[in-house]
PDB file of C-alpha atoms in Angstrom:
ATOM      1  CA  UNK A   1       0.000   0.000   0.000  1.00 68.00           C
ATOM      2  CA  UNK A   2       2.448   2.377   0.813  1.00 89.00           C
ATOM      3  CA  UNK A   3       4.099   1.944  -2.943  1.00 91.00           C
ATOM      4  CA  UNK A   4       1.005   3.123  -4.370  1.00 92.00           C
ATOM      5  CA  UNK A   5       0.048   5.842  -2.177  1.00 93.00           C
ATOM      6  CA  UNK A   6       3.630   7.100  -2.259  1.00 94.00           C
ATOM      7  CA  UNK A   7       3.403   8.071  -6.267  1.00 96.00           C
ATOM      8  CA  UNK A   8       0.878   9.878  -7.802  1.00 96.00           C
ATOM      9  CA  UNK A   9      -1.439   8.194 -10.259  1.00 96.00           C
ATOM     10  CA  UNK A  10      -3.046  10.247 -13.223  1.00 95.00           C
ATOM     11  CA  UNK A  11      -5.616   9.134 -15.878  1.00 95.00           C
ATOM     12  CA  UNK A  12      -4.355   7.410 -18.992  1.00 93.00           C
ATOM     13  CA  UNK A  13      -6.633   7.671 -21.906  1.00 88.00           C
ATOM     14  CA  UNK A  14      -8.677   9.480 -19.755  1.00 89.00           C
ATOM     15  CA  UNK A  15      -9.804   6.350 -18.213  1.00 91.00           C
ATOM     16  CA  UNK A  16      -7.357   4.412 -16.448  1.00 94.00           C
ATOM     17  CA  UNK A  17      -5.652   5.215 -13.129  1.00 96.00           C
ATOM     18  CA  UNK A  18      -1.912   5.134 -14.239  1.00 97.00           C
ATOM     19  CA  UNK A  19       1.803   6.117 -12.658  1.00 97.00           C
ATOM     20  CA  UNK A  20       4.508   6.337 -15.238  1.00 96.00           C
ATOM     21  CA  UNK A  21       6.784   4.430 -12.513  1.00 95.00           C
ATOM     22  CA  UNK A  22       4.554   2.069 -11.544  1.00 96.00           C
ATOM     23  CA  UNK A  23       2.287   1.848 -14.651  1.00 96.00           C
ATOM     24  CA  UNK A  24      -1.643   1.247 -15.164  1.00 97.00           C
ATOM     25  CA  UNK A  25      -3.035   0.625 -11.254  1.00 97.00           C
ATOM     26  CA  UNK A  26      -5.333  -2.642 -12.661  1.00 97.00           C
ATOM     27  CA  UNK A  27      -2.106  -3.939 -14.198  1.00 97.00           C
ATOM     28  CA  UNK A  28       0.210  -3.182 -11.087  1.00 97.00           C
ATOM     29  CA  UNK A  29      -2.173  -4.976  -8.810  1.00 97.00           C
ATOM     30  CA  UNK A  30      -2.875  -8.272 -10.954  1.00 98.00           C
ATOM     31  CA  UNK A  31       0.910  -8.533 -10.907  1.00 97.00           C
ATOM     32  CA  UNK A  32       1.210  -8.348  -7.107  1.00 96.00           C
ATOM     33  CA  UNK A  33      -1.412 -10.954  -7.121  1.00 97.00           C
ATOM     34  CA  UNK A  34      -0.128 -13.541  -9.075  1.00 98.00           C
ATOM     35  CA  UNK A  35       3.105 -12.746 -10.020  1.00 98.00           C
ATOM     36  CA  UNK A  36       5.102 -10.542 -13.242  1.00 97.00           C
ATOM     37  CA  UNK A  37       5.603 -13.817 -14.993  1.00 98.00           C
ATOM     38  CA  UNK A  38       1.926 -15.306 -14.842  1.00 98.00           C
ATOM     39  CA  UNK A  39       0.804 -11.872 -16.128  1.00 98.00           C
ATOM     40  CA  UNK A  40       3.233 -11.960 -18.945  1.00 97.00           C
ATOM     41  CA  UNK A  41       2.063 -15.789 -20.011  1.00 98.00           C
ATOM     42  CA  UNK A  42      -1.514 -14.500 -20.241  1.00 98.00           C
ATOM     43  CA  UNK A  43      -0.974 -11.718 -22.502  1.00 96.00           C
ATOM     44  CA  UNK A  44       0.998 -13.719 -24.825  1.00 97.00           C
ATOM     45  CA  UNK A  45      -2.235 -16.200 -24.578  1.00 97.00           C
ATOM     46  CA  UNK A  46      -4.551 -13.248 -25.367  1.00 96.00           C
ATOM     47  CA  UNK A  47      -5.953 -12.388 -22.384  1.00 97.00           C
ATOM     48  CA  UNK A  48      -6.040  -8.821 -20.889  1.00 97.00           C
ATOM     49  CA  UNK A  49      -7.327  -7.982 -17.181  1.00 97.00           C
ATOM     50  CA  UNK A  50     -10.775  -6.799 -17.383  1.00 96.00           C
ATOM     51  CA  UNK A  51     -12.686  -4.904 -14.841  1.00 96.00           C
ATOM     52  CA  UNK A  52     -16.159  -7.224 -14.151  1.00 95.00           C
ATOM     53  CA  UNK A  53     -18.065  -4.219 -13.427  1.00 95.00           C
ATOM     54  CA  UNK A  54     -16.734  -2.108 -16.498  1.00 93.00           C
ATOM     55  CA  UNK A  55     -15.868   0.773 -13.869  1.00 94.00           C
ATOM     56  CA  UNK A  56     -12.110   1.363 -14.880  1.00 93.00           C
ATOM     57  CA  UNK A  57     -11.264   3.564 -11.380  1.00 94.00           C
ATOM     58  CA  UNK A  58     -12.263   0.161  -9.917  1.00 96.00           C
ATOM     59  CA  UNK A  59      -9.015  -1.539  -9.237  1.00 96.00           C
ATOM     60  CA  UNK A  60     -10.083  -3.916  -6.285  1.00 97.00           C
ATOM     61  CA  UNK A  61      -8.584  -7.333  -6.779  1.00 97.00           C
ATOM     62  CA  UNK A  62     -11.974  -8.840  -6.593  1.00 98.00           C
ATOM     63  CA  UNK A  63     -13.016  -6.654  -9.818  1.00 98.00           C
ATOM     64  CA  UNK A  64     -10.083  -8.120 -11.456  1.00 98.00           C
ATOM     65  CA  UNK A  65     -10.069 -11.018 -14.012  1.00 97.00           C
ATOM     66  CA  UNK A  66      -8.158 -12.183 -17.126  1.00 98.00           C
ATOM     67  CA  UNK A  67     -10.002 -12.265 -19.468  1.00 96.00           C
ATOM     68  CA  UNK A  68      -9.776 -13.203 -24.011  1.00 96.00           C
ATOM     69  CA  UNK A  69      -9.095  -9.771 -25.492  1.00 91.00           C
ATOM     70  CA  UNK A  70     -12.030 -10.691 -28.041  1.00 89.00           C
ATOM     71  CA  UNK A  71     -14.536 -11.125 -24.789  1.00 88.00           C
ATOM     72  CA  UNK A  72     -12.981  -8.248 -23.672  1.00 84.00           C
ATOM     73  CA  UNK A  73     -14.162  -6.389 -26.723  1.00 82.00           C
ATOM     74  CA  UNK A  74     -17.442  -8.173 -27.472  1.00 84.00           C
ATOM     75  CA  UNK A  75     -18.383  -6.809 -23.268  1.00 78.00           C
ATOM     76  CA  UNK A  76     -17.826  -3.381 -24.332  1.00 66.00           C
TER      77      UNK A  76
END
């Protein structure tokens, strides 16, 4: 916590909560969760981490999923 209350975070395409040192907030905490390497392996599969309740400033881990980029779409 203190990590990402110690920088400031900013919107990034006027959507997403981002840090240029720590990067996008949804993508900074799905790698504390499972790890930078797990993270990496789904992306190459096509999945990106979605936010189940389409509210982007929603960052809780329990919002979090992975998710196929074409679901991803198809939800929006």
């Amino acid at each position: 916590a203190d990590e990402i209350q110690s920088v400031t975070w900013g919107l990034k395409n006027g959507r997403y909560l981002y840090n240029a040192k720590l990067g996008s907030l949804h993508s900074y905490i799905m790698k504390k969760w499972y790890g930078d390497d797990f993270c990496k392996e789904m992306k190459v599969k096509g999945y990106v981490i979605d936010h189940m309740d389409n509210v982007s400033s929603n960052c809780c881990i329990n919002n979090l999923s992975f998710l196929l980029n074409s679901y991803n779409k198809a939800k929006g």
